[in-house]
Short mmCIF file of C-alpha atoms and ligand atoms in Angstrom, two decimals:
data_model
loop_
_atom_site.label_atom_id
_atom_site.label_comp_id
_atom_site.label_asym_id
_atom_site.label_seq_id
_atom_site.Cartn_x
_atom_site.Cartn_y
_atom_site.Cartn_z
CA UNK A 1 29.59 -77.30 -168.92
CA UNK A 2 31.84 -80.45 -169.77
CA UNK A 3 29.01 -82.73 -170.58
CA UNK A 4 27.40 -80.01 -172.89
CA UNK A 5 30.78 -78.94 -174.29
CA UNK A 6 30.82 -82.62 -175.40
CA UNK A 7 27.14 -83.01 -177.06
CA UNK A 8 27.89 -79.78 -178.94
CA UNK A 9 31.23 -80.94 -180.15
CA UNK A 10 31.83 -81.16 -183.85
CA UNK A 11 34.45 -83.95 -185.35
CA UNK A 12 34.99 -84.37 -181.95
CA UNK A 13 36.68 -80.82 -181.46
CA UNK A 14 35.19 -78.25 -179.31
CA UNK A 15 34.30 -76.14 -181.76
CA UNK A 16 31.34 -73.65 -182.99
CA UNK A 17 31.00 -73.74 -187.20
CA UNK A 18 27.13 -74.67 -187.78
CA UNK A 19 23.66 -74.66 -186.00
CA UNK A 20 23.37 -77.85 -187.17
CA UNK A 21 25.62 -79.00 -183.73
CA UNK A 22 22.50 -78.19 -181.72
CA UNK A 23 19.76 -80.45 -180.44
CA UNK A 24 16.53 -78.29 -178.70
CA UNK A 25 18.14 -79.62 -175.76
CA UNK A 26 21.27 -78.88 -176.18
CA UNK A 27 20.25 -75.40 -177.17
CA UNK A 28 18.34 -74.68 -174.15
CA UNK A 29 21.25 -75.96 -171.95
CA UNK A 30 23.39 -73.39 -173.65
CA UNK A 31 20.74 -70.80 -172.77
CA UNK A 32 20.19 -71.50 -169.41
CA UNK A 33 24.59 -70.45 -168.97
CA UNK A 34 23.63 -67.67 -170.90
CA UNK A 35 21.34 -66.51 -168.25
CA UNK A 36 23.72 -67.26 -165.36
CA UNK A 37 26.06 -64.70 -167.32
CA UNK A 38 23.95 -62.30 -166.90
CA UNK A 39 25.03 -60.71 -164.17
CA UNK A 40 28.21 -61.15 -164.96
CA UNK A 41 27.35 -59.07 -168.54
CA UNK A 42 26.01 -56.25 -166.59
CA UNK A 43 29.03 -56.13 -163.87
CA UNK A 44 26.86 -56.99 -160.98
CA UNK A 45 28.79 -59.96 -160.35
CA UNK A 46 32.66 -61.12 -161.07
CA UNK A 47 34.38 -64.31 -162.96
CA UNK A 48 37.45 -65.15 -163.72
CA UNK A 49 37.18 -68.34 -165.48
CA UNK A 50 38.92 -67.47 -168.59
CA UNK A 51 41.57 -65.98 -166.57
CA UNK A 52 45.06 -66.12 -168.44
CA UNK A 53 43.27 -67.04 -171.59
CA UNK A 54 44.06 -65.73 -174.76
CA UNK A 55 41.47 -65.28 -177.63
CA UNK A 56 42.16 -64.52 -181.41
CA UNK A 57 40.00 -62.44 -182.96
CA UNK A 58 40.61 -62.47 -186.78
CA UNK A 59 37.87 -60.80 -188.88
CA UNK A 60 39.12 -60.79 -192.50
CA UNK A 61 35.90 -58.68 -193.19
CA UNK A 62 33.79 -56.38 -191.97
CA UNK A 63 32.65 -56.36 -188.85
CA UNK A 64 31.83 -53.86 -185.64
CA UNK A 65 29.31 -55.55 -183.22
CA UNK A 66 30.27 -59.43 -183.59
CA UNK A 67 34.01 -58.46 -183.40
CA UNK A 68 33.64 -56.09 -179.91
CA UNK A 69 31.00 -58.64 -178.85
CA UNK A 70 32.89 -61.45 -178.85
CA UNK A 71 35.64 -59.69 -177.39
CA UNK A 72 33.93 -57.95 -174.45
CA UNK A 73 32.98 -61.19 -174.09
CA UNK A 74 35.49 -63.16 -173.13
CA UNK A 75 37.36 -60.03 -171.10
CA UNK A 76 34.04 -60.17 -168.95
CA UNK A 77 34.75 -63.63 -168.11
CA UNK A 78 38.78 -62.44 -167.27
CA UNK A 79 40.30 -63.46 -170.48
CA UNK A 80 42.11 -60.98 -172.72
CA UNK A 81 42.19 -60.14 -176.45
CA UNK A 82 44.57 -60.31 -179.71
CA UNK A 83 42.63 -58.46 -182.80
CA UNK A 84 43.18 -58.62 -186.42
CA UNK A 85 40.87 -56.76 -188.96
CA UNK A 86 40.81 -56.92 -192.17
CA UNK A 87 42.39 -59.05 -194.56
CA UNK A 88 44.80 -55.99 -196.16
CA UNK A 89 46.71 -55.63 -192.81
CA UNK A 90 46.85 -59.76 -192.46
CA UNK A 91 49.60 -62.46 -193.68
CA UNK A 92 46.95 -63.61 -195.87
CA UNK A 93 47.22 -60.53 -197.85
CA UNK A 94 51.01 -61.67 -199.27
CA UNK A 95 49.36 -65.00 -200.07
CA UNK A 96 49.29 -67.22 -196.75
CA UNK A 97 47.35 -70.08 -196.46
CA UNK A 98 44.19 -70.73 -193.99
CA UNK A 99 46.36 -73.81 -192.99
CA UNK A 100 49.69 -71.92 -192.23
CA UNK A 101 47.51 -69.11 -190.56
CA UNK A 102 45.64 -71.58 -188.52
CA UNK A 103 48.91 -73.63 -187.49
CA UNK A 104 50.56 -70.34 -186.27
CA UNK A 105 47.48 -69.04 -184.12
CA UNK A 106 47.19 -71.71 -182.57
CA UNK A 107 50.19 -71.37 -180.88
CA UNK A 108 49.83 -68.02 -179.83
CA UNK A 109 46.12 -68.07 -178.29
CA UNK A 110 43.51 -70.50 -176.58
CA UNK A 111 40.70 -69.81 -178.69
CA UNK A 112 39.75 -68.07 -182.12
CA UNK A 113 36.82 -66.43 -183.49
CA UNK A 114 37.34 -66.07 -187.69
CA UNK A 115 35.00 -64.12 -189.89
CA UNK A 116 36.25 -64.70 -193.61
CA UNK A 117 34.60 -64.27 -196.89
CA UNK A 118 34.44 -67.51 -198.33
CA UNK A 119 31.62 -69.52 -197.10
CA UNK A 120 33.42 -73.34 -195.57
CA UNK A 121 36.50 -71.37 -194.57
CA UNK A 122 36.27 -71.12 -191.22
CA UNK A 123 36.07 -75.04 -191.04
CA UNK A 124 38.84 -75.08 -193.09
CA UNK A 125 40.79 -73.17 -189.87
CA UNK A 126 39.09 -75.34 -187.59
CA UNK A 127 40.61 -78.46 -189.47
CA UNK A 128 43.77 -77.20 -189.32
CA UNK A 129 43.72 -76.74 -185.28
CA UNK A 130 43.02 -78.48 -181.93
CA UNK A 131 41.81 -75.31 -180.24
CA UNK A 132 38.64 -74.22 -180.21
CA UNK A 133 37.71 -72.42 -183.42
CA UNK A 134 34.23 -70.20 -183.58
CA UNK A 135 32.56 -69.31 -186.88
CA UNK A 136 31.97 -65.56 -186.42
CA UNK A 137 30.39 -65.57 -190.21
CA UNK A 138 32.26 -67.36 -192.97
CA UNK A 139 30.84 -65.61 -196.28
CA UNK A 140 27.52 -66.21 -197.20
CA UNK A 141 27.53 -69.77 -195.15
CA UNK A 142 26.35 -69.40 -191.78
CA UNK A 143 26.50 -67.29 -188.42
CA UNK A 144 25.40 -69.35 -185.66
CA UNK A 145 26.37 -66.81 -182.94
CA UNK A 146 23.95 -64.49 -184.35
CA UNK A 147 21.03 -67.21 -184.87
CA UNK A 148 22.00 -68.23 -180.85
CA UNK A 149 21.68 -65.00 -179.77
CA UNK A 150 18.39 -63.84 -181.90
CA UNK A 151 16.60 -67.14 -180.38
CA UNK A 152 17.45 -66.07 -177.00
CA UNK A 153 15.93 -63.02 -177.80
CA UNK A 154 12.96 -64.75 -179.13
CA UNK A 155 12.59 -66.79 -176.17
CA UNK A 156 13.16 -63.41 -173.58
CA UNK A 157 10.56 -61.49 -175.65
CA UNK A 158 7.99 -64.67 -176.09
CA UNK A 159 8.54 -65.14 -172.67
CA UNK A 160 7.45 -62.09 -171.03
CA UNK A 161 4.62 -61.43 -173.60
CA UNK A 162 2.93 -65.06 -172.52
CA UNK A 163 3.82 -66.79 -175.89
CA UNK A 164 5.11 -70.15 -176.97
CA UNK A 165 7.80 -70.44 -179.58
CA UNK A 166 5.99 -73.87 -180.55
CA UNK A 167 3.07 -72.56 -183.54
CA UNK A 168 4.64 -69.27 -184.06
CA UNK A 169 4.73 -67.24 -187.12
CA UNK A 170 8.19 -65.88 -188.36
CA UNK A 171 8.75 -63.67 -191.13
CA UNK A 172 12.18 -63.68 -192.72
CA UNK A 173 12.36 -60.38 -194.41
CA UNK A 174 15.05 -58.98 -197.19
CA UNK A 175 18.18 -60.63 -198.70
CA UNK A 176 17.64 -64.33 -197.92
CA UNK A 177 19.75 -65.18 -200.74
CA UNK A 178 23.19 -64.00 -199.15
CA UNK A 179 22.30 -63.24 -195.56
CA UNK A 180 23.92 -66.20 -193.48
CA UNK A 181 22.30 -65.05 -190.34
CA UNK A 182 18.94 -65.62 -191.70
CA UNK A 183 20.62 -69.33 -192.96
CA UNK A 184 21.77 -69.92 -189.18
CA UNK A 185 18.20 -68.90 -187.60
CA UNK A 186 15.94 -70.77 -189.70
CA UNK A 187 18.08 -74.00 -189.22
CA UNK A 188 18.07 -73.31 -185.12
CA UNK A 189 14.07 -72.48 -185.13
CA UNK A 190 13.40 -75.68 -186.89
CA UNK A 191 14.40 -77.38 -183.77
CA UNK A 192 11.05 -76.44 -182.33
CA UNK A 193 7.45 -77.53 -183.12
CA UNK A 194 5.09 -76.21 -186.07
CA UNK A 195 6.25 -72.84 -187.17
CA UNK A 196 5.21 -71.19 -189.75
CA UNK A 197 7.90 -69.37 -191.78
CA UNK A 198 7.10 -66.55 -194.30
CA UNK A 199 9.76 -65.99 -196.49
CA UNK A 200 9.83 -62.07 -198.08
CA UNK A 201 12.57 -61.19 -200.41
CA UNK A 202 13.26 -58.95 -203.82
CA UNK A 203 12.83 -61.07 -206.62
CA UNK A 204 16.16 -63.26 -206.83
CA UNK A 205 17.20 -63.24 -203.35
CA UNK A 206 15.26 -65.76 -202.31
CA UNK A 207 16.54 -68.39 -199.61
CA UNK A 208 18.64 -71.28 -201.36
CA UNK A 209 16.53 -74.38 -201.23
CA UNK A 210 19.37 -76.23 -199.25
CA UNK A 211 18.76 -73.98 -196.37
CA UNK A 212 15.04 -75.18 -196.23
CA UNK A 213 15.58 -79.07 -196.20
CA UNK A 214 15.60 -79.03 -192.26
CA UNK A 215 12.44 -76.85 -192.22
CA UNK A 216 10.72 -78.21 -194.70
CA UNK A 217 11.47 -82.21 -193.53
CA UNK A 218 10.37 -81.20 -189.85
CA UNK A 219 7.03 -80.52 -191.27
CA UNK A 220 7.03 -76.62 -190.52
CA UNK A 221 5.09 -74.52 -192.82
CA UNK A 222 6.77 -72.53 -195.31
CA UNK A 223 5.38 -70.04 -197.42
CA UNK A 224 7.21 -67.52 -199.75
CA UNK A 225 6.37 -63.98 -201.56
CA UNK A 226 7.86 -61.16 -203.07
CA UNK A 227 5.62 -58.61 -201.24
CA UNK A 228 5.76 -57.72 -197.50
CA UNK A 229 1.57 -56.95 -197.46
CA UNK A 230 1.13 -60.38 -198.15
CA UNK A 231 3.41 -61.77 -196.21
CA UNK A 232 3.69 -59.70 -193.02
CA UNK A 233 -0.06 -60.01 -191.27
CA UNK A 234 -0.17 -62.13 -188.43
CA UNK A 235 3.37 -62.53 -187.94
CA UNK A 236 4.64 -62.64 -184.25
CA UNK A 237 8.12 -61.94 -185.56
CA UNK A 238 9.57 -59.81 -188.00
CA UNK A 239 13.55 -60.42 -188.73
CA UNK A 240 14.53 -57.86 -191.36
CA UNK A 241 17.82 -58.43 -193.13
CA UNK A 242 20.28 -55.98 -194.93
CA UNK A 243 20.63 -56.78 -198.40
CA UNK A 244 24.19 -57.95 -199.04
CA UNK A 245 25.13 -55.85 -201.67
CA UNK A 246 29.01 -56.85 -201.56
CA UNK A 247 28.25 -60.08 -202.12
CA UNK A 248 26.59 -59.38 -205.56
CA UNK A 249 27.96 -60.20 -208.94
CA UNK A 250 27.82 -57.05 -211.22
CA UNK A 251 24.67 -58.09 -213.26
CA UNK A 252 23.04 -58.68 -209.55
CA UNK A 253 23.47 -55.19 -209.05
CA UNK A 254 22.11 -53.91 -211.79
CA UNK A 255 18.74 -55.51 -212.01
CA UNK A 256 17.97 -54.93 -208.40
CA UNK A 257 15.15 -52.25 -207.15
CA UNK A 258 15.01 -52.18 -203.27
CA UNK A 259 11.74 -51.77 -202.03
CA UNK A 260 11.27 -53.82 -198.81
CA UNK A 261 11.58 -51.71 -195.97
CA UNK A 262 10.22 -52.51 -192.57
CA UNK A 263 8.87 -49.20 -191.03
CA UNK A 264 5.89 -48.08 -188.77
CA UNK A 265 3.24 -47.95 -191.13
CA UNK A 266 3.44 -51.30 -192.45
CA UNK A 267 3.46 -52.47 -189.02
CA UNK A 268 1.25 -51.03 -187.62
CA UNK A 269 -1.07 -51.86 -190.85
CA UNK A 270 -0.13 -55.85 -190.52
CA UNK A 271 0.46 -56.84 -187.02
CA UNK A 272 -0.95 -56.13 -183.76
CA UNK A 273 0.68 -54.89 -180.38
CA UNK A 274 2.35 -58.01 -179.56
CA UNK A 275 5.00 -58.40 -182.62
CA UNK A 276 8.43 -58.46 -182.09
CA UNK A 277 10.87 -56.60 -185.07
CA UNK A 278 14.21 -57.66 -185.32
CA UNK A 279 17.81 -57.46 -187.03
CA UNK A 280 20.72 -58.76 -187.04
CA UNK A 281 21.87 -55.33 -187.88
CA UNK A 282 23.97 -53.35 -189.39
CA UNK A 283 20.50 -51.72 -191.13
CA UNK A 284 21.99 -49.45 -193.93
CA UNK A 285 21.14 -45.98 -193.46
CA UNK A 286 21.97 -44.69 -197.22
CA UNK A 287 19.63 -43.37 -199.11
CA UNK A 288 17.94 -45.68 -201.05
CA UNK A 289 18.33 -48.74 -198.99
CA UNK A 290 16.76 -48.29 -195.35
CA UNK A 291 16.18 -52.12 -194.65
CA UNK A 292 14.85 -50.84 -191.17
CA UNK A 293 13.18 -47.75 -190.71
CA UNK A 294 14.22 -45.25 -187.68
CA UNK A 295 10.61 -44.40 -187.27
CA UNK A 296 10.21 -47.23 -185.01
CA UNK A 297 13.01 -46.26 -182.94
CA UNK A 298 10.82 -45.33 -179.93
CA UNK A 299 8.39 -48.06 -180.36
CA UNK A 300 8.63 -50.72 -177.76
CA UNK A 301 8.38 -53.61 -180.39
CA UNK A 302 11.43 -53.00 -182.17
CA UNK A 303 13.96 -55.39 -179.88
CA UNK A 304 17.18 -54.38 -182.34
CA UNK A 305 18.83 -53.10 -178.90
CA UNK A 306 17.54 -55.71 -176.77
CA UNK A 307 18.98 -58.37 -179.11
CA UNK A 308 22.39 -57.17 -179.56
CA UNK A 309 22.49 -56.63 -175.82
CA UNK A 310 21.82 -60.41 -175.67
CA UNK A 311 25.07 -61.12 -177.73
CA UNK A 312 27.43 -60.70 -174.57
CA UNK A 313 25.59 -63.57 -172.07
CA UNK A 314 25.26 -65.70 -175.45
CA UNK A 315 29.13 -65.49 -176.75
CA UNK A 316 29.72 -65.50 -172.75
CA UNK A 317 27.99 -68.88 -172.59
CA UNK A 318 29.55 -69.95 -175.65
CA UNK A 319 32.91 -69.77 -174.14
CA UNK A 320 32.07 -70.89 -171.27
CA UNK A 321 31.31 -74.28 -172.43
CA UNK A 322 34.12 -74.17 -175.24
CA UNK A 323 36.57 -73.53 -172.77
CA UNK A 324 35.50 -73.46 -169.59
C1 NCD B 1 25.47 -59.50 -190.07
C2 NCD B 1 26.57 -60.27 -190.73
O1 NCD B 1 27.72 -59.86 -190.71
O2 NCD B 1 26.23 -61.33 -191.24
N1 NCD B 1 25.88 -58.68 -189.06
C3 NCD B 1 26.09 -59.20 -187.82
O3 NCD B 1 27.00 -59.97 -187.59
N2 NCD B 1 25.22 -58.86 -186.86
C4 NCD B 1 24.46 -58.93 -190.97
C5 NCD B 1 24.87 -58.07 -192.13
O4 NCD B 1 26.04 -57.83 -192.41
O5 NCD B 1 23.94 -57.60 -192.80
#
């Protein structure tokens, strides 16, 4: 994993803060670890490679899946785990800086995985350390764990239904305005050959033009509407998205009508037998929101479960070649 630990690195630190590290190739490489891990995920097998290796886990916002994930991660490959959660119970709270954080964790662990609110901060910890630093979702920025992990998933699921990644049609459904995972995945699915992207948000929350530069300038098609009959047929993937209500200025809030939910009906009205629904999930439950219907629970195209299962071989692999 040296050599790949080396083509991934960023500023010449082994470090994970962007998609944007990754080549197809060096994607793939990452993917083929991920499958050697696993049996390792699923206790069939045994490593110790992070043996006597600390991580740092500091999530400074919410978080129950990426936190555990990454954790049960590296424990599976023998290391062990320090937590922090939230920022209330952290230094930060009595005014510390990311620096002075940064400085001081890095001389109590071997690795760190930082969720933060501000999008660029967790290159801001990464700047301030020589260990290796992971971006477990810094604000509305990115979350390239998640995007790794979802194209695995794409790849597994493409895989055993016959289909090519190259000339598929995605559908990006929900808050595309504020949801970084959706910022990480297009960026990562760019890296492959004549997609087609359809874009479906609420009015407002559509997906900063920034984030489509790579898309757009690899010549993938990109097409975007405000109403998921439009957008939805013929779609061999749809990612629904939360919308990110915390990350909403007040006026936001007010003018906003949610009315985009994914649920049987509409798929079973727009796309065959063969489509794949994902999330990064959490999917609110509330009333009123329901990103994700639970009437598709039992219906063998929705991969939710299959994809976060997929997070432990892919933050297994990540470490792997990080630290390995
Ligand atoms: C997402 C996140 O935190 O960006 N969750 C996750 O890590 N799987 C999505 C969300 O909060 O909606």
């Amino acid at each position: 994993s040296g050599p790949l630990r080396n083509r991934i690195a960023a500023e010449g630190k082994h470090q994970l803060l962007s998609v944007d590290q990754f080549t197809r190739e060096s994607v793939e490489d990452l993917f083929r670890v991920a499958d050697q891990m696993q049996p390792i995920a699923r206790r069939q097998k045994v490593s110790r490679v992070l043996e006597g290796a600390v991580l740092g886990n500091l999530f400074f916002e919410a978080s129950t899946r990426t936190r555990v994930s990454f954790g049960s991660a590296f424990c599976r490959l023998g290391g062990s785990v320090c937590d922090t959660t939230g920022f209330t119970f952290s230094s930060m709270a009595k005014g510390e800086s990311i620096y002075d954080t940064s400085r001081v964790m890095s001389g109590y662990v071997d690795a760190m995985v930082i969720r933060h609110p501000e999008k660029g901060s967790v290159a801001e910890f990464a700047r301030a350390t020589n260990i290796p630093v992971v971006n477990g979702g810094d604000g509305p920025g990115e979350h390239p764990s998640q995007a790794l992990l979802d194209l695995y998933t794409i790849l597994t699921e493409f895989s055993r239904l016959g289909k090519l990644l190259d000339g598929a049609h995605i559908a990006l459904v929900g808050d595309l305005k504020y949801g970084r995972t959706v910022h990480s995945l297009i960026k990562l699915l760019s890296l492959y050959r004549g997609l087609k992207f359809t874009l479906i948000s609420p009015h407002g929350l559509e997906m900063p033009p920034y984030i489509l530069d790579q898309a757009s300038t690899r010549g993938h098609v990109i097409e975007q509407t405000h109403s998921l009959q439009e957008g939805l047929p013929g779609a061999d993937v749809i990612y629904a998205t939360r919308v990110q209500k915390e990350r909403f200025s007040a006026e936001e809030l007010e003018g906003y009508s949610p009315d985009f939910q994914v649920n049987k009906a509409i798929v079973d009205a727009c796309c065959g037998p063969d489509v794949i629904v994902m999330h990064p999930l959490p999917r609110d439950s509330r009333e009123g929101a329901n990103d994700l219907s639970v009437d598709l629970n039992h219906d063998p195209r929705l991969a939710i479960f299959r994809q976060t299962d997929n997070g432990i071989p892919v933050r297994m692999a990540i470490f792997a070649v990080l630290l390995g």
